[in-house]
Amino acid sequence: MRRRLLIYCFSILFVTSLATAQVLPSQTDLYNISLDKLKNITKDSLKTQLIKLQQTTNDQSDLLQLLHKNLLEVSIGDQYLGLQNLENLSSRYPDNYDVWNTYAWALFIAGQPDKSLIANDKCIAIHARQLGGSDHLFRKMALSATGKLPVKEITQLKTDDYYDFLVLQTITGNSDSLLNQIHYLLYNRLVFLPQQDSITGRLLLDAGDLIAKKTDRNLGVEYYALAIKNDSSLIQAVKTRTDFIEDGKRSVKSTFNWASAIWAIPLVAMAVIGAAFMKSQKQ
């Protein structure tokens, strides 16, 4: 009877300890690779790529390789030559999505967002059935660059009230898909656009918001830090977010400490029962 009672008590304590442990925040690393890529982009590797492509790529080369070469030309080489080549390719391949997508990016990088919207129309027409894809996010980014759309409306996340967004709000649509699209835009901007600006800063902030809501608030804070580096006007927005997350950590720690103290009492009691049981067995 005593043995059954002992096993029963220990089982209750084990299950309760698991439930208490779930109070601690998750530490998933789902999007760490993407963040590392964004942090470690260097122009030196691009220069090496361009030199190699200039030596080996011609009109008979693989189309994607040719497109990449001309996008690099626009970014760090002969901008006029790169744009001219991409314009010619768009005439040769009028129904090729990759050609128009690259041409749209090249025009945007060259500081011609209005013209990039025209090329982007071709992308959307080719992918007419794709709703809410990177084509549409690119369009909002280009509209923002022309002053026709507020920066914070590019992704249309409703984050003015951070508590409401993080705790109460349900995200409509596929948030993983949206995050991938943001990463795509960010990667191209950070690779091919040397300047830091409000669009890059906002995209980093929005990516951090999505990650903080879905997976890991600590990882979201890392995105926020990178957002400030690109747009210092986001300092207050980031402070609001980090303060809320830090307050949550303190609350969780306090709850965990309180729960640990509560369960220390039955643990001590079980230790006494166990010792008494062992003593009776010896007798």
Coordinates of N, CA and C in Angstrom, one line a residue, residues 65-261:
Q65 N 21.8 32.6 -65.6 CA 23.1 33.2 -65.4 C 23.3 34.5 -66.1
L66 N 22.8 34.7 -67.2 CA 22.8 35.9 -68.0 C 22.1 37.0 -67.2
L67 N 20.9 36.7 -66.7 CA 20.1 37.6 -66.0 C 20.9 38.1 -64.7
H68 N 21.5 37.1 -64.0 CA 22.2 37.5 -62.8 C 23.4 38.4 -63.1
K69 N 24.0 38.1 -64.2 CA 25.2 38.9 -64.6 C 24.7 40.4 -64.8
N70 N 23.6 40.6 -65.5 CA 23.2 41.9 -65.8 C 22.6 42.6 -64.6
L71 N 22.0 41.9 -63.7 CA 21.6 42.5 -62.4 C 22.7 43.0 -61.6
L72 N 23.8 42.2 -61.6 CA 25.0 42.6 -60.9 C 25.6 43.9 -61.6
E73 N 25.6 43.9 -62.9 CA 26.1 45.1 -63.7 C 25.3 46.3 -63.2
V74 N 24.0 46.2 -63.1 CA 23.2 47.4 -62.7 C 23.6 47.8 -61.3
S75 N 23.8 46.8 -60.4 CA 24.1 47.2 -59.0 C 25.5 47.7 -58.8
I76 N 26.5 47.0 -59.3 CA 27.9 47.4 -59.0 C 28.8 47.6 -60.2
G77 N 28.2 47.4 -61.4 CA 29.1 47.5 -62.6 C 28.7 48.6 -63.5
D78 N 28.5 48.3 -64.8 CA 28.0 49.3 -65.8 C 26.5 49.3 -65.8
Q79 N 25.9 50.3 -65.1 CA 24.4 50.3 -64.9 C 23.7 50.4 -66.3
Y80 N 24.2 51.3 -67.1 CA 23.6 51.5 -68.4 C 23.6 50.2 -69.3
L81 N 24.7 49.5 -69.3 CA 24.9 48.3 -70.1 C 23.9 47.2 -69.5
G82 N 23.9 47.1 -68.2 CA 23.0 46.1 -67.6 C 21.6 46.3 -67.9
L83 N 21.1 47.6 -67.8 CA 19.7 47.9 -68.2 C 19.4 47.6 -69.6
Q84 N 20.3 48.0 -70.5 CA 20.1 47.8 -71.9 C 20.0 46.4 -72.3
N85 N 20.9 45.5 -71.7 CA 20.9 44.1 -71.9 C 19.6 43.5 -71.5
L86 N 19.1 43.9 -70.3 CA 17.8 43.4 -69.7 C 16.6 43.8 -70.6
E87 N 16.7 45.0 -71.1 CA 15.6 45.5 -72.0 C 15.6 44.6 -73.2
N88 N 16.7 44.3 -73.8 CA 16.8 43.5 -75.0 C 16.3 42.1 -74.7
L89 N 16.6 41.5 -73.5 CA 16.2 40.2 -73.1 C 14.6 40.2 -72.9
S90 N 14.1 41.3 -72.4 CA 12.6 41.3 -72.3 C 11.9 41.3 -73.6
S91 N 12.6 41.8 -74.7 CA 12.0 41.8 -76.0 C 12.1 40.4 -76.6
R92 N 13.2 39.7 -76.3 CA 13.5 38.4 -76.8 C 12.6 37.3 -76.1
Y93 N 12.3 37.6 -74.8 CA 11.5 36.6 -74.0 C 10.3 37.3 -73.4
P94 N 9.4 37.7 -74.2 CA 8.3 38.5 -73.7 C 7.4 37.8 -72.7
D95 N 7.4 36.5 -72.6 CA 6.5 35.7 -71.7 C 7.3 35.0 -70.6
N96 N 8.6 35.4 -70.5 CA 9.4 34.8 -69.4 C 9.3 35.5 -68.1
Y97 N 8.8 34.9 -67.1 CA 8.7 35.5 -65.8 C 10.0 36.0 -65.2
D98 N 11.0 35.1 -65.3 CA 12.3 35.5 -64.7 C 13.0 36.7 -65.3
V99 N 12.8 36.8 -66.6 CA 13.3 38.0 -67.3 C 12.7 39.3 -66.8
W100 N 11.3 39.3 -66.7 CA 10.6 40.5 -66.3 C 10.8 40.8 -64.8
N101 N 10.9 39.7 -64.0 CA 11.2 39.9 -62.6 C 12.6 40.6 -62.4
T102 N 13.6 40.1 -63.1 CA 14.9 40.6 -63.0 C 15.0 42.1 -63.5
Y103 N 14.3 42.3 -64.6 CA 14.2 43.6 -65.2 C 13.6 44.6 -64.2
A104 N 12.5 44.2 -63.6 CA 11.8 45.0 -62.6 C 12.7 45.4 -61.4
W105 N 13.5 44.4 -60.9 CA 14.4 44.6 -59.8 C 15.5 45.6 -60.3
A106 N 16.0 45.4 -61.5 CA 17.1 46.2 -62.0 C 16.7 47.7 -62.1
L107 N 15.5 47.9 -62.6 CA 15.0 49.3 -62.7 C 14.8 49.9 -61.3
F108 N 14.3 49.1 -60.4 CA 14.2 49.6 -59.0 C 15.5 49.9 -58.4
I109 N 16.5 49.1 -58.6 CA 17.8 49.3 -58.1 C 18.5 50.5 -58.7
A110 N 18.1 50.7 -60.0 CA 18.7 51.9 -60.7 C 18.0 53.2 -60.3
G111 N 17.1 53.1 -59.4 CA 16.4 54.4 -58.9 C 15.3 54.8 -59.8
Q112 N 14.6 53.8 -60.5 CA 13.5 54.1 -61.4 C 12.3 53.3 -61.0
P113 N 11.7 53.5 -59.8 CA 10.6 52.7 -59.3 C 9.4 52.8 -60.2
D114 N 9.1 53.9 -60.8 CA 8.0 54.0 -61.7 C 8.1 53.1 -62.9
K115 N 9.2 53.0 -63.5 CA 9.5 52.1 -64.6 C 9.4 50.6 -64.1
S116 N 9.9 50.4 -62.9 CA 9.9 49.1 -62.4 C 8.5 48.5 -62.2
L117 N 7.6 49.4 -61.9 CA 6.2 49.0 -61.8 C 5.6 48.5 -63.1
I118 N 6.1 49.1 -64.2 CA 5.6 48.7 -65.5 C 6.1 47.2 -65.8
A119 N 7.4 47.0 -65.5 CA 7.9 45.6 -65.6 C 7.2 44.7 -64.7
N120 N 6.9 45.1 -63.5 CA 6.2 44.3 -62.5 C 4.8 43.9 -63.0
D121 N 4.2 44.8 -63.7 CA 2.9 44.5 -64.3 C 3.0 43.2 -65.2
K122 N 4.1 43.1 -65.9 CA 4.3 41.9 -66.8 C 4.4 40.7 -65.9
C123 N 5.1 40.8 -64.8 CA 5.3 39.6 -63.9 C 3.9 39.2 -63.4
I124 N 3.1 40.1 -62.9 CA 1.8 39.8 -62.4 C 0.9 39.2 -63.5
A125 N 1.0 39.7 -64.7 CA 0.2 39.2 -65.8 C 0.6 37.8 -66.1
I126 N 1.9 37.5 -66.0 CA 2.3 36.1 -66.3 C 1.9 35.2 -65.2
H127 N 1.9 35.6 -64.0 CA 1.4 34.9 -62.8 C 0.0 35.4 -62.4
A128 N -0.9 35.5 -63.4 CA -2.2 36.1 -63.1 C -3.0 35.4 -62.0
R129 N -2.7 34.1 -61.8 CA -3.5 33.4 -60.8 C -2.9 33.5 -59.4
Q130 N -1.7 34.0 -59.3 CA -1.0 34.1 -58.0 C -1.5 35.3 -57.3
L131 N -2.1 35.1 -56.2 CA -2.6 36.2 -55.4 C -1.8 36.4 -54.1
G132 N -1.4 37.6 -53.8 CA -0.6 37.9 -52.6 C 0.8 37.3 -52.6
G133 N 1.3 37.1 -53.8 CA 2.7 36.6 -53.9 C 3.7 37.7 -53.8
S134 N 5.0 37.4 -54.1 CA 6.1 38.3 -54.0 C 5.9 39.4 -55.1
D135 N 5.3 39.1 -56.2 CA 5.0 40.1 -57.2 C 4.3 41.3 -56.6
H136 N 3.2 41.0 -55.9 CA 2.3 42.0 -55.3 C 3.1 42.8 -54.2
L137 N 3.9 42.1 -53.4 CA 4.6 42.7 -52.3 C 5.7 43.6 -52.9
F138 N 6.3 43.2 -54.0 CA 7.3 44.1 -54.8 C 6.6 45.3 -55.2
R139 N 5.3 45.2 -55.7 CA 4.6 46.3 -56.2 C 4.4 47.3 -55.1
K140 N 4.0 46.9 -54.0 CA 3.7 47.8 -52.8 C 5.0 48.5 -52.4
M141 N 6.1 47.7 -52.5 CA 7.4 48.3 -52.2 C 7.8 49.4 -53.1
A142 N 7.5 49.2 -54.4 CA 7.8 50.2 -55.5 C 6.9 51.4 -55.3
L143 N 5.6 51.2 -55.0 CA 4.7 52.3 -54.8 C 5.1 53.1 -53.6
S144 N 5.6 52.4 -52.6 CA 6.1 53.2 -51.4 C 7.3 54.0 -51.7
A145 N 8.2 53.5 -52.6 CA 9.4 54.2 -53.0 C 9.0 55.5 -53.8
T146 N 7.9 55.5 -54.5 CA 7.4 56.6 -55.3 C 6.6 57.6 -54.4
G147 N 6.4 57.2 -53.1 CA 5.6 58.1 -52.2 C 4.1 57.9 -52.4
K148 N 3.7 56.8 -53.1 CA 2.2 56.6 -53.3 C 1.6 55.7 -52.2
L149 N 2.4 55.1 -51.4 CA 1.9 54.2 -50.4 C 2.8 54.3 -49.1
P150 N 2.2 54.5 -47.9 CA 3.0 54.6 -46.7 C 3.8 53.3 -46.5
V151 N 5.0 53.5 -46.0 CA 5.9 52.4 -45.8 C 5.3 51.3 -45.0
K152 N 4.6 51.7 -43.9 CA 4.1 50.6 -43.0 C 2.9 49.8 -43.6
E153 N 2.4 50.2 -44.8 CA 1.4 49.5 -45.5 C 1.8 48.5 -46.5
I154 N 3.2 48.4 -46.6 CA 3.7 47.4 -47.6 C 3.2 46.0 -47.3
T155 N 3.4 45.5 -46.1 CA 3.0 44.2 -45.7 C 1.6 44.2 -45.1
Q156 N 1.0 45.3 -44.8 CA -0.3 45.5 -44.2 C -0.5 44.7 -42.9
L157 N 0.6 44.6 -42.1 CA 0.5 44.1 -40.8 C -0.1 45.2 -39.9
K158 N -1.0 44.9 -39.0 CA -1.6 45.9 -38.2 C -0.9 45.8 -36.8
T159 N 0.2 46.6 -36.7 CA 1.1 46.5 -35.6 C 1.1 47.8 -34.8
D160 N 0.2 48.7 -35.1 CA 0.2 50.0 -34.3 C 0.1 49.8 -32.8
D161 N -0.8 48.8 -32.5 CA -0.9 48.4 -31.1 C -0.2 47.0 -31.0
Y162 N 1.0 47.1 -30.5 CA 1.9 45.9 -30.5 C 1.3 44.8 -29.6
Y163 N 0.7 45.1 -28.4 CA 0.1 44.1 -27.6 C -1.0 43.4 -28.3
D164 N -1.9 44.2 -29.0 CA -3.0 43.6 -29.7 C -2.5 42.7 -30.8
F165 N -1.5 43.1 -31.5 CA -0.9 42.3 -32.6 C -0.3 41.0 -32.1
L166 N 0.5 41.1 -31.0 CA 1.3 40.0 -30.6 C 0.4 39.0 -29.8
V167 N -0.6 39.5 -29.0 CA -1.3 38.6 -28.1 C -2.7 38.3 -28.6
L168 N -3.4 39.3 -29.2 CA -4.8 39.1 -29.5 C -5.1 38.9 -31.0
Q169 N -4.4 39.5 -31.9 CA -4.7 39.5 -33.3 C -4.4 38.2 -34.0
T170 N -5.4 37.8 -34.8 CA -5.1 36.6 -35.7 C -4.7 37.1 -37.1
I171 N -3.6 36.5 -37.6 CA -3.1 36.9 -38.9 C -3.9 36.2 -40.0
T172 N -4.5 37.0 -40.9 CA -5.2 36.4 -42.0 C -4.2 35.9 -43.1
G173 N -4.5 34.8 -43.7 CA -3.6 34.4 -44.8 C -2.5 33.5 -44.2
N174 N -1.5 33.2 -45.1 CA -0.4 32.3 -44.8 C 0.8 33.2 -44.3
S175 N 1.0 33.3 -43.0 CA 2.1 34.1 -42.5 C 3.4 33.6 -42.8
D176 N 3.6 32.3 -43.0 CA 4.9 31.7 -43.4 C 5.2 32.2 -44.8
S177 N 4.2 32.2 -45.7 CA 4.4 32.7 -47.0 C 4.8 34.1 -47.1
L178 N 4.1 34.9 -46.3 CA 4.4 36.4 -46.2 C 5.8 36.6 -45.7
L179 N 6.2 35.8 -44.7 CA 7.6 36.0 -44.2 C 8.6 35.6 -45.2
N180 N 8.4 34.6 -46.0 CA 9.3 34.2 -47.0 C 9.4 35.3 -48.1
Q181 N 8.3 35.9 -48.4 CA 8.3 37.0 -49.4 C 9.0 38.2 -48.9
I182 N 8.9 38.5 -47.6 CA 9.6 39.6 -47.0 C 11.1 39.3 -47.0
H183 N 11.5 38.1 -46.7 CA 12.9 37.7 -46.7 C 13.5 37.9 -48.2
Y184 N 12.6 37.5 -49.2 CA 13.1 37.6 -50.5 C 13.4 39.1 -50.9
L185 N 12.4 40.0 -50.5 CA 12.6 41.4 -50.8 C 13.8 41.9 -50.0
L186 N 13.9 41.5 -48.8 CA 15.1 42.0 -48.0 C 16.4 41.6 -48.5
Y187 N 16.5 40.3 -48.9 CA 17.7 39.8 -49.4 C 18.2 40.5 -50.7
N188 N 17.3 40.7 -51.6 CA 17.6 41.4 -52.8 C 18.0 42.9 -52.5
R189 N 17.2 43.5 -51.6 CA 17.6 44.9 -51.3 C 18.9 45.0 -50.6
L190 N 19.2 44.2 -49.7 CA 20.5 44.3 -49.0 C 21.7 43.9 -49.8
V191 N 21.4 43.0 -50.8 CA 22.5 42.6 -51.7 C 22.8 43.7 -52.8
F192 N 21.7 44.2 -53.4 CA 21.9 45.0 -54.6 C 21.7 46.5 -54.3
L193 N 21.2 46.9 -53.2 CA 21.0 48.3 -52.8 C 21.9 48.7 -51.7
P194 N 22.9 49.5 -51.9 CA 23.9 49.9 -50.9 C 23.3 50.7 -49.7
Q195 N 22.3 51.6 -50.0 CA 21.9 52.5 -49.1 C 20.9 51.9 -48.0
Q196 N 21.0 52.5 -46.8 CA 20.0 52.1 -45.8 C 18.8 53.1 -45.8
D197 N 17.6 52.5 -45.7 CA 16.4 53.4 -45.9 C 15.3 52.9 -45.1
S198 N 14.2 53.7 -45.1 CA 13.0 53.4 -44.3 C 12.3 52.1 -44.8
I199 N 12.4 51.8 -46.1 CA 11.7 50.6 -46.6 C 12.4 49.3 -46.1
T200 N 13.7 49.3 -46.1 CA 14.4 48.1 -45.6 C 14.2 48.0 -44.1
G201 N 14.2 49.2 -43.4 CA 14.0 49.1 -42.0 C 12.6 48.6 -41.6
R202 N 11.6 49.0 -42.4 CA 10.3 48.6 -42.1 C 10.1 47.1 -42.4
L203 N 10.7 46.6 -43.5 CA 10.6 45.2 -43.8 C 11.2 44.4 -42.7
L204 N 12.3 44.8 -42.2 CA 13.0 44.1 -41.1 C 12.1 44.1 -39.8
L205 N 11.5 45.3 -39.6 CA 10.6 45.4 -38.4 C 9.4 44.4 -38.6
D206 N 8.8 44.4 -39.8 CA 7.7 43.5 -40.0 C 8.1 42.0 -39.9
A207 N 9.2 41.7 -40.4 CA 9.7 40.3 -40.3 C 9.9 39.9 -38.9
G208 N 10.5 40.8 -38.1 CA 10.6 40.6 -36.6 C 9.3 40.4 -35.9
D209 N 8.3 41.2 -36.3 CA 7.0 41.1 -35.7 C 6.4 39.7 -36.0
L210 N 6.5 39.3 -37.3 CA 5.9 38.0 -37.6 C 6.6 36.8 -36.9
I211 N 7.9 36.9 -36.7 CA 8.7 35.9 -36.0 C 8.4 35.9 -34.5
A212 N 8.3 37.1 -34.0 CA 8.0 37.2 -32.6 C 6.6 36.7 -32.2
K213 N 5.7 36.8 -33.2 CA 4.3 36.3 -32.9 C 4.2 34.8 -33.1
K214 N 4.9 34.3 -34.2 CA 4.8 32.9 -34.5 C 5.7 31.9 -33.8
T215 N 7.0 32.3 -33.6 CA 8.0 31.4 -33.2 C 8.8 31.7 -32.0
D216 N 9.5 32.9 -32.1 CA 10.5 33.2 -31.1 C 10.6 34.7 -30.9
R217 N 10.2 35.2 -29.7 CA 10.3 36.6 -29.5 C 11.7 37.1 -29.4
N218 N 12.6 36.3 -28.9 CA 14.0 36.7 -28.8 C 14.6 36.9 -30.2
L219 N 14.3 36.0 -31.1 CA 14.8 36.1 -32.5 C 14.2 37.4 -33.1
G220 N 12.9 37.7 -32.8 CA 12.3 38.9 -33.3 C 13.1 40.1 -32.9
V221 N 13.6 40.1 -31.6 CA 14.4 41.3 -31.1 C 15.6 41.5 -32.0
E222 N 16.2 40.4 -32.5 CA 17.4 40.5 -33.3 C 17.1 41.2 -34.6
Y223 N 15.9 40.9 -35.2 CA 15.4 41.6 -36.4 C 15.2 43.1 -36.1
Y224 N 14.7 43.4 -34.9 CA 14.4 44.8 -34.5 C 15.7 45.6 -34.5
A225 N 16.8 45.0 -33.9 CA 18.1 45.6 -33.8 C 18.6 46.0 -35.2
L226 N 18.4 45.0 -36.2 CA 18.9 45.3 -37.5 C 18.0 46.3 -38.2
A227 N 16.7 46.4 -37.9 CA 15.8 47.4 -38.4 C 16.3 48.8 -38.1
I228 N 16.7 49.0 -36.8 CA 17.2 50.3 -36.4 C 18.4 50.7 -37.1
K229 N 19.3 49.8 -37.5 CA 20.5 50.1 -38.2 C 20.2 50.7 -39.6
N230 N 19.1 50.3 -40.1 CA 18.7 50.7 -41.4 C 17.8 52.0 -41.4
D231 N 17.1 52.2 -40.3 CA 16.2 53.3 -40.2 C 16.1 53.7 -38.7
S232 N 16.9 54.8 -38.3 CA 16.9 55.2 -36.9 C 15.6 55.7 -36.4
S233 N 14.7 56.1 -37.3 CA 13.4 56.6 -36.9 C 12.5 55.5 -36.3
L234 N 12.9 54.3 -36.3 CA 12.2 53.2 -35.8 C 12.5 52.9 -34.3
I235 N 13.4 53.7 -33.7 CA 13.9 53.5 -32.4 C 12.8 53.4 -31.4
Q236 N 11.8 54.3 -31.4 CA 10.7 54.2 -30.5 C 9.8 53.0 -30.7
A237 N 9.5 52.7 -32.0 CA 8.7 51.5 -32.3 C 9.4 50.2 -31.7
V238 N 10.7 50.2 -31.9 CA 11.5 49.0 -31.4 C 11.5 49.0 -29.9
K239 N 11.6 50.1 -29.3 CA 11.6 50.2 -27.8 C 10.3 49.7 -27.2
T240 N 9.2 50.1 -27.9 CA 7.9 49.6 -27.4 C 7.9 48.1 -27.5
R241 N 8.4 47.5 -28.5 CA 8.4 46.0 -28.7 C 9.3 45.3 -27.7
T242 N 10.5 45.8 -27.6 CA 11.5 45.2 -26.7 C 11.1 45.3 -25.2
D243 N 10.5 46.5 -24.9 CA 10.0 46.6 -23.5 C 8.9 45.6 -23.2
F244 N 8.0 45.5 -24.1 CA 6.9 44.5 -23.9 C 7.4 43.1 -23.7
I245 N 8.4 42.7 -24.6 CA 8.9 41.4 -24.5 C 9.7 41.2 -23.2
E246 N 10.5 42.2 -22.8 CA 11.2 42.1 -21.5 C 10.3 42.0 -20.3
D247 N 9.2 42.7 -20.4 CA 8.2 42.7 -19.3 C 7.6 41.3 -19.2
G248 N 7.3 40.7 -20.4 CA 6.8 39.3 -20.5 C 7.8 38.3 -19.9
K249 N 9.1 38.5 -20.2 CA 10.1 37.6 -19.6 C 10.1 37.6 -18.1
R250 N 10.0 38.9 -17.6 CA 10.0 39.0 -16.1 C 8.8 38.4 -15.5
S251 N 7.7 38.5 -16.2 CA 6.4 38.0 -15.7 C 6.5 36.4 -15.7
V252 N 7.1 35.9 -16.7 CA 7.2 34.4 -16.8 C 8.1 33.9 -15.8
K253 N 9.3 34.6 -15.6 CA 10.2 34.2 -14.6 C 9.6 34.2 -13.2
S254 N 8.8 35.3 -12.9 CA 8.2 35.4 -11.6 C 7.2 34.3 -11.4
T255 N 6.4 34.0 -12.4 CA 5.4 32.9 -12.4 C 6.1 31.6 -12.1
F256 N 7.2 31.3 -12.8 CA 8.0 30.1 -12.7 C 8.5 30.0 -11.3
N257 N 9.1 31.0 -10.8 CA 9.7 31.0 -9.4 C 8.6 30.7 -8.4
W258 N 7.5 31.4 -8.6 CA 6.3 31.2 -7.7 C 5.9 29.7 -7.7
A259 N 5.7 29.2 -8.9 CA 5.3 27.8 -9.1 C 6.3 26.8 -8.5
S260 N 7.6 27.1 -8.7 CA 8.6 26.3 -8.1 C 8.6 26.3 -6.6
A261 N 8.3 27.4 -6.0 CA 8.2 27.5 -4.5 C 7.0 26.7 -4.0

